[in-house]
XYZ file of C-alpha atoms in Angstrom:
349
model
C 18.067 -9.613 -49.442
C 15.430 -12.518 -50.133
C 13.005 -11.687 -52.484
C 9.172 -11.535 -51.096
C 6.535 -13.466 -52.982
C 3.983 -11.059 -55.464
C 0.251 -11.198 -54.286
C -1.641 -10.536 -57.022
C -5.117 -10.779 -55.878
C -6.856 -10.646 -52.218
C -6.008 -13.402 -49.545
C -8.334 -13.630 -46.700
C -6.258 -15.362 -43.648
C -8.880 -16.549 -41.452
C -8.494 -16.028 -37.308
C -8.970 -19.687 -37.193
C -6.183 -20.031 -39.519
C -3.352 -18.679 -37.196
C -1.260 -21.617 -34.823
C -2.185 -20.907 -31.470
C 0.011 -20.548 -28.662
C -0.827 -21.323 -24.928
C 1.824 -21.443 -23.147
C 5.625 -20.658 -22.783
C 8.719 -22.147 -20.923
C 10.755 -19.135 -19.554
C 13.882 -20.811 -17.244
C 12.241 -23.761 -17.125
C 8.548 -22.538 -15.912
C 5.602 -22.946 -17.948
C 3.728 -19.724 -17.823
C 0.020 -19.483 -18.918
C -0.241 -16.575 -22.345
C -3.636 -17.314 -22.815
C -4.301 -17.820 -26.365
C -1.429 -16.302 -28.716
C -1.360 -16.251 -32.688
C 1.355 -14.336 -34.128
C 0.950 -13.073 -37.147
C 4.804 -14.039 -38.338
C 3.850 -18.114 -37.367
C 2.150 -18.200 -41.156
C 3.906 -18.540 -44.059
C 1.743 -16.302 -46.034
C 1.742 -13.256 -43.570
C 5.192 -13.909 -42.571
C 5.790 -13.600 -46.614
C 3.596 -10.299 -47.093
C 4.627 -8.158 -44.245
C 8.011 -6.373 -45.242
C 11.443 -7.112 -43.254
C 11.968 -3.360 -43.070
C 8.894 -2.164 -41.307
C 8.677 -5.662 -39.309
C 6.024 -4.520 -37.289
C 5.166 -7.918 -35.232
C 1.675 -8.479 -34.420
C 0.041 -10.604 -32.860
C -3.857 -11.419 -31.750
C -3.655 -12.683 -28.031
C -7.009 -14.274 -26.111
C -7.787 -14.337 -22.339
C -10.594 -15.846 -20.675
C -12.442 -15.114 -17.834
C -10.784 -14.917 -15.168
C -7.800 -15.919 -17.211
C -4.529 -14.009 -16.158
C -1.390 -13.384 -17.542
C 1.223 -13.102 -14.313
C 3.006 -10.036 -14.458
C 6.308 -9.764 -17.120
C 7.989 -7.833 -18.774
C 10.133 -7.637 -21.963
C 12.974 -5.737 -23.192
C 10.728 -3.594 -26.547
C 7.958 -1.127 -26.674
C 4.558 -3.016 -27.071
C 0.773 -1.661 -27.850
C -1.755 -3.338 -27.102
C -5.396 -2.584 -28.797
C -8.292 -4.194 -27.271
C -10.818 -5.752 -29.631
C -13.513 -7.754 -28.302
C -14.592 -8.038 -24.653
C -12.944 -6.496 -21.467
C -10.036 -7.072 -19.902
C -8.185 -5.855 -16.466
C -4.134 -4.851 -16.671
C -2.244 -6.313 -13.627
C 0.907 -5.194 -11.926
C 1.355 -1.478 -11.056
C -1.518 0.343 -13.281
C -4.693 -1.991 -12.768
C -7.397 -0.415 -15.210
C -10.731 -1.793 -17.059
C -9.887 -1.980 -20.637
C -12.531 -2.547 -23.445
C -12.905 -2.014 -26.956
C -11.045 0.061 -28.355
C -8.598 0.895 -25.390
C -4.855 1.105 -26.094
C -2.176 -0.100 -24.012
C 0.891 1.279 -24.311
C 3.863 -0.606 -22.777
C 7.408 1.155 -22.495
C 10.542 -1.554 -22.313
C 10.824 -3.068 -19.206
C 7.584 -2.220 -17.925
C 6.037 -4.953 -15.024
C 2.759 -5.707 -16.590
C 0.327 -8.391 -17.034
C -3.310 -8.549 -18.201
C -6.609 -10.708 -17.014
C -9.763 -11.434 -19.014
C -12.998 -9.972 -17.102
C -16.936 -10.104 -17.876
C -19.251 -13.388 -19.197
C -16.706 -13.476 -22.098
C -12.922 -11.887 -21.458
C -11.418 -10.376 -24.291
C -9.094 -10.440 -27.635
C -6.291 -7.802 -28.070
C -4.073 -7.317 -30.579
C -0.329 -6.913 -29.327
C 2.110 -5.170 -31.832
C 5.529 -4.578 -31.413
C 7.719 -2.536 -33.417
C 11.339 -3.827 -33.157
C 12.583 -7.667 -34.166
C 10.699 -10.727 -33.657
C 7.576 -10.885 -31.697
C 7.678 -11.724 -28.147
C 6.869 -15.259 -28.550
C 7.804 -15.737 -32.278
C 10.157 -18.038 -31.404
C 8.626 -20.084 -28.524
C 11.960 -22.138 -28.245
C 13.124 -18.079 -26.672
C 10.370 -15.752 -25.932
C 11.082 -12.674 -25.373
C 9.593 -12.427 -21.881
C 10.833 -12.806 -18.249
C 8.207 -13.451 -15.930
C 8.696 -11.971 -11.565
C 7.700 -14.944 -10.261
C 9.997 -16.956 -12.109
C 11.041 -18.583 -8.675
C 10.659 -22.102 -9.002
C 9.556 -22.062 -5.263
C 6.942 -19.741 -6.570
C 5.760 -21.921 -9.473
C 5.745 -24.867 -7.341
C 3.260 -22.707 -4.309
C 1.212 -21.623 -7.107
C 0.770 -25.399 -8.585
C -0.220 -26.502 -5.221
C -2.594 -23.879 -4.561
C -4.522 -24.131 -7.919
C -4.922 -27.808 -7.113
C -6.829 -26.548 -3.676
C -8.571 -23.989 -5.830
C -9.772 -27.332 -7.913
C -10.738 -29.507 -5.821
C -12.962 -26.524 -3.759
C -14.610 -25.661 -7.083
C -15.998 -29.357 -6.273
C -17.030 -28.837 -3.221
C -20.748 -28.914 -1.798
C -20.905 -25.304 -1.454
C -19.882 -24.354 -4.820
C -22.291 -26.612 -6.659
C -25.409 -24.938 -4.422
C -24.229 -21.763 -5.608
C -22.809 -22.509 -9.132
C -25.815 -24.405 -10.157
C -29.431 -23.266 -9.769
C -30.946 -26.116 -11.754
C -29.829 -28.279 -8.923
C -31.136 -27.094 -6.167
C -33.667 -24.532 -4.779
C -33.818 -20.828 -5.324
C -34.466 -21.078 -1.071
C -31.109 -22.991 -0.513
C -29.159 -20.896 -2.340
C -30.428 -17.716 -0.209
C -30.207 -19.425 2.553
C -26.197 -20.085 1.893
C -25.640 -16.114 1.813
C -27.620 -15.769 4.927
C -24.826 -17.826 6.391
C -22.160 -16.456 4.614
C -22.845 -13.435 5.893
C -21.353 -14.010 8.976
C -18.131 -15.434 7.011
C -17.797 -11.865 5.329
C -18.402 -9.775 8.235
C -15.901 -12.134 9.928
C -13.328 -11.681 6.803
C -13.584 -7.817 7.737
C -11.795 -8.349 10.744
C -9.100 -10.996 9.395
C -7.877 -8.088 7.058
C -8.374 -5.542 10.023
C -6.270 -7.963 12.285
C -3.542 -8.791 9.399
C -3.110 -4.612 9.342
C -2.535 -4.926 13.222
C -0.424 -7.328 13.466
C 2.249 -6.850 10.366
C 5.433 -4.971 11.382
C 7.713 -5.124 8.017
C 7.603 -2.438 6.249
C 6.378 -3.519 2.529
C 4.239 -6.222 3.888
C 2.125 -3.666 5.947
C 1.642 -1.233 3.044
C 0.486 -4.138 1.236
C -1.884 -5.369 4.269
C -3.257 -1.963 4.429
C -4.090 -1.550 0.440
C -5.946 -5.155 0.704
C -8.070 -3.667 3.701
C -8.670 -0.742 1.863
C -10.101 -2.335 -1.127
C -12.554 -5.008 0.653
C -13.618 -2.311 3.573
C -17.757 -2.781 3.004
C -17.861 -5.556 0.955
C -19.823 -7.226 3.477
C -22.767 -4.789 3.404
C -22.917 -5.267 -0.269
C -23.035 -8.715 0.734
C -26.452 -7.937 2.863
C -27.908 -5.790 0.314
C -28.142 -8.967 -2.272
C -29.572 -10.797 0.701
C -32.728 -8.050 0.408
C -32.253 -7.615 4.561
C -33.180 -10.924 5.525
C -31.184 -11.455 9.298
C -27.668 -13.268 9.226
C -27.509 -16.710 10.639
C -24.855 -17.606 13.401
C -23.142 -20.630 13.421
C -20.645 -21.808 15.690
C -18.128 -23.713 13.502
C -18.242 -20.459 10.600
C -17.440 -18.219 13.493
C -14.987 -20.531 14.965
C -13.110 -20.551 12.002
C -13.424 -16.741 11.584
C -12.015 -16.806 14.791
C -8.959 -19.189 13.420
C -8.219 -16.661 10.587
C -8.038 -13.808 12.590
C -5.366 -15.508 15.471
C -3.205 -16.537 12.500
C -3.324 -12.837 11.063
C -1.707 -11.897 14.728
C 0.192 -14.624 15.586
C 2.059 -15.553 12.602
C 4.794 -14.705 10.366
C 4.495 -12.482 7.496
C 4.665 -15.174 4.695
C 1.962 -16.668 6.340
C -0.356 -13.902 6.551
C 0.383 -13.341 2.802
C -0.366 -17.113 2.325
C -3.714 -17.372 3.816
C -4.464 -13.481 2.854
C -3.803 -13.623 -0.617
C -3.785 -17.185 -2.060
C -6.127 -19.607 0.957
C -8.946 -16.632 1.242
C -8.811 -14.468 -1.966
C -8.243 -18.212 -4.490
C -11.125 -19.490 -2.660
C -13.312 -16.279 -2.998
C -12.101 -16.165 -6.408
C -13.740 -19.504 -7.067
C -17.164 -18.860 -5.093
C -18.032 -15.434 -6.637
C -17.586 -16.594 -10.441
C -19.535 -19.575 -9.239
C -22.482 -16.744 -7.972
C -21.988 -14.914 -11.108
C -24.572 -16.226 -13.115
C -26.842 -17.437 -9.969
C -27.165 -14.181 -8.897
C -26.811 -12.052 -11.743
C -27.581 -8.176 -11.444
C -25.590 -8.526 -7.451
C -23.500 -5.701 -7.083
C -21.858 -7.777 -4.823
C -20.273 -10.676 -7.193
C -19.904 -8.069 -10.262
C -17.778 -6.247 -7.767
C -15.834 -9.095 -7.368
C -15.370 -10.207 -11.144
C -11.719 -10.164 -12.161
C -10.920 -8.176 -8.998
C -9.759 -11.614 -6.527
C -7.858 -12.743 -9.287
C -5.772 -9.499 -9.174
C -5.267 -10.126 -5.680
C -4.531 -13.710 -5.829
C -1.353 -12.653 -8.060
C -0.363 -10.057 -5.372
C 0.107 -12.783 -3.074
C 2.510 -14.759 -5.549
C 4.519 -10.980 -6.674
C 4.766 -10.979 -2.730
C 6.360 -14.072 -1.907
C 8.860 -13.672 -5.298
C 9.904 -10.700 -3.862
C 10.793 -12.458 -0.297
C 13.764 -14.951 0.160
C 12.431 -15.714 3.962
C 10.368 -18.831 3.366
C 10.482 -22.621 1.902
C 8.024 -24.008 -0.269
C 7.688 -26.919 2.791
C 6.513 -24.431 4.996
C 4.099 -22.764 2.568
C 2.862 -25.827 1.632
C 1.927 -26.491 5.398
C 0.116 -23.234 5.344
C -1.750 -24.080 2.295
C -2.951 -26.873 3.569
C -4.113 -25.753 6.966
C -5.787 -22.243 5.609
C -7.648 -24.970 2.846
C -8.713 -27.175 5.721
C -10.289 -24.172 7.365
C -12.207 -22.630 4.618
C -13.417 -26.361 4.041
C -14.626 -26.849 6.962
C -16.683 -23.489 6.971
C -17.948 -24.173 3.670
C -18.953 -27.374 3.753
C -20.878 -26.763 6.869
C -22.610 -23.734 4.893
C -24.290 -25.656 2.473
C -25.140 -28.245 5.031
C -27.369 -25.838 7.088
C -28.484 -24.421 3.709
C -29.544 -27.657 2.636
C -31.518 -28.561 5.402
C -32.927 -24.771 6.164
C-alpha cells in the first residue's frame, strides 16, 4: 500500500482551484454535466482523502435553465444542495434548495436542472470506487437518450431554439431598455390569443393519440398547462385580447397536426417545436416582467418538458431522424411566423 503524504499544517483548496469538467463522451455522445470538479482531479485532495474510506466527492454547477438529461449509474449517490435551487428530472421532479438531500439508489433514472435568477451548486458524493466522472476517458454514467438519432434531433432543435432567441419577438420581450414598456404589453395582449389557442393544441393532441404510453403522456402535459392561459390574462391586468388572423391561423395549424398526424409528430411539435420555443420566450419575460405569476410558473418547468419529448422518442424505434427533422422544421416555421407577426403589431400598436 502507497504511503499518503503527512499534512502538517492547514491547506485551504480554493473552489476556483478544482479542474472543471463540462462535458462527457458516453458511446460517442457528448452530454452536457454542467460544471463538475471532483474532488479526486487534485493532487493534494486526491493525496489527503484515505483509499479505504474513498468517499468520492464532487462539487457539480448548473445554470439556469441548465439540465442534466436523465442517467443513471451503477453506485449509490447523495446529492446535497448548496447554493441556489435546482429541479430533479426523470421520474421524481421536486424543487430542491439549500440544504436538500438527494438520495440516489443504483440504477436510478435521474437527472437534475438549475432553476431561479441563479441555478444552483450541489455537492455529489459517492461512496464506492472512483467518482462518476473521475476518469472522463470512462464515466461512470449511461445516459437514455444515448440514441444517436436522439442526439442528432436534439442538436437540430437547439439550433431552432437559437436562432428564435434572435428573433424580433424575443428581443421586445427580453429587453426593456429597447423598446417601450407599451410594446411590450401590447405583445401579451396578442399572445393571448396564442395561449388560449395552445389550450386546445394539447386538448386536441389528448383526442387524437391512440397508443397507449403516448396518450398517458399527452394527458399528463394537458394536465399540467390546463389554465396557464388565465394566468397569462391576469399579468395583462384585464386589458381585452387582440385577434389576429395569421396567430389564429397558425393555432389553427397546430391543432390539425395534433389530429392528423402520427404520434412522433405530435411528440415533436408538443414537446420540442412548442415547449423549446416557450422555454426560450418565458426566461426572456423573466426579468421584463418580474413578480408575473405567469413566467415564474414557467421557470425551469418547459425545460422539464422539453426533455420528456427527447425520453419519448428514445424510447420509440418508429421514426428517422429525416422525418423528424422535417417536422422540426415545419413546427419552427409556424411558431415563426406567429411570432414575428406578434411583435410586428406590437410595434406599431
Amino acid at each position: 500500500m502507497s504511503k499518503r503524504k503527512a499534512v502538517s499544517r492547514m491547506q485551504i483548496i480554493h473552489r476556483d482551484d478544482l479542474e472543471a469538467i463540462t462535458s462527457v463522451v458516453v458511446d460517442e455522445s457528448v452530454h452536457d454535466i454542467g460544471l463538475l470538479k471532483d474532488f479526486h482531479r487534485h493532487p493534494a485532495l486526491k493525496e489527503f482523502i484515505p483509499d479505504l474510506a474513498r468517499i468520492s466527492m464532487s462539487w457539480v454547477r448548473l445554470l439556469p435553465d441548465q439540465a442534466q438529461a436523465v442517467h443513471r449509474h451503477p453506485v449509490k449517490s447523495m446529492v446535497v444542495a448548496a447554493v441556489g435551487s435546482g429541479r430533479t428530472l426523470g421520474e421524481v421532479r421536486q424543487e430542491i434548495g439549500p440544504g436538500d438531500i438527494v438520495l440516489l439508489p443504483p440504477g436510478d433514472d435521474h437527472g437534475f436542472v438549475g432553476t431561479g435568477p441563479t441555478g444552483f451548486w450541489a455537492l455529489s458524493i459517492q461512496f464506492e470506487g472512483a467518482g462518476l466522472y473521475e476518469n472522463t476517458e470512462s464515466p461512470r454514467v449511461s445516459y437514455l437518450a444515448d440514441r444517436h438519432e436522439v442526439a442528432a434531433v436534439r442538436a437540430a432543435n437547439e439550433r431552432y431554439m437559437a436562432g428564435y432567441r434572435d428573433s424580433a419577438l424575443i428581443r421586445l420581450v427580453a429587453h426593456p431598455d429597447a423598446t417601450t414598456g407599451e410594446s411590450r404589453q401590447r405583445a401579451l395582449d396578442h399572445l393571448q390569443q396564442w395561449s388560449d389557442g395552445f389550450q386546445r393544441v394539447i386538448a386536441a393532441r389528448v383526442a387524437g393519440e391512440i397508443d397507449t404510453p403516448s396518450r398517458r403522456l399527452a394527458e399528463e402535459h394537458l394536465a399540467e398547462e390546463l389554465g396557464h392561459n388565465t394566468l397569462l390574462g391576469g399579468t395583462r391586468a384585464g386589458r381585452p385580447a387582440r385577434r389576429d388572423p395569421v396567430v389564429a391561423a397558425a393555432s389553427s395549424w397546430f391543432v390539425d397536426r395534433m389530429t392528423s398526424s402520427s404520434t412522433v409528430d405530435r411528440i415533436v411539435l408538443a414537446h420540442l417545436v412548442l415547449e423549446g420555443s416557450g422555454l426560450v420566450f418565458h426566461n426572456a419575460g423573466l426579468t421584463s416582467f418580474a413578480g408575473s405569476r405567469y413566467f415564474e410558473l414557467h421557470d425551469g418547468a418547459d425545460v422539464e418538458h422539453l426533455e420528456v419529448g427527447y425520453r419519448a422518442l428514445a424510447d420509440r424505434d418508429d421514426w428517422s431522424v429525416e422525418r423528424v427533422e422535417e417536422t422540426l422544421r415545419e413546427g419552427w416555421e409556424m411558431v415563426t411566423l406567429f411570432s414575428d407577426r406578434v411583435a410586428e403589431r406590437a410595434h406599431n400598436g
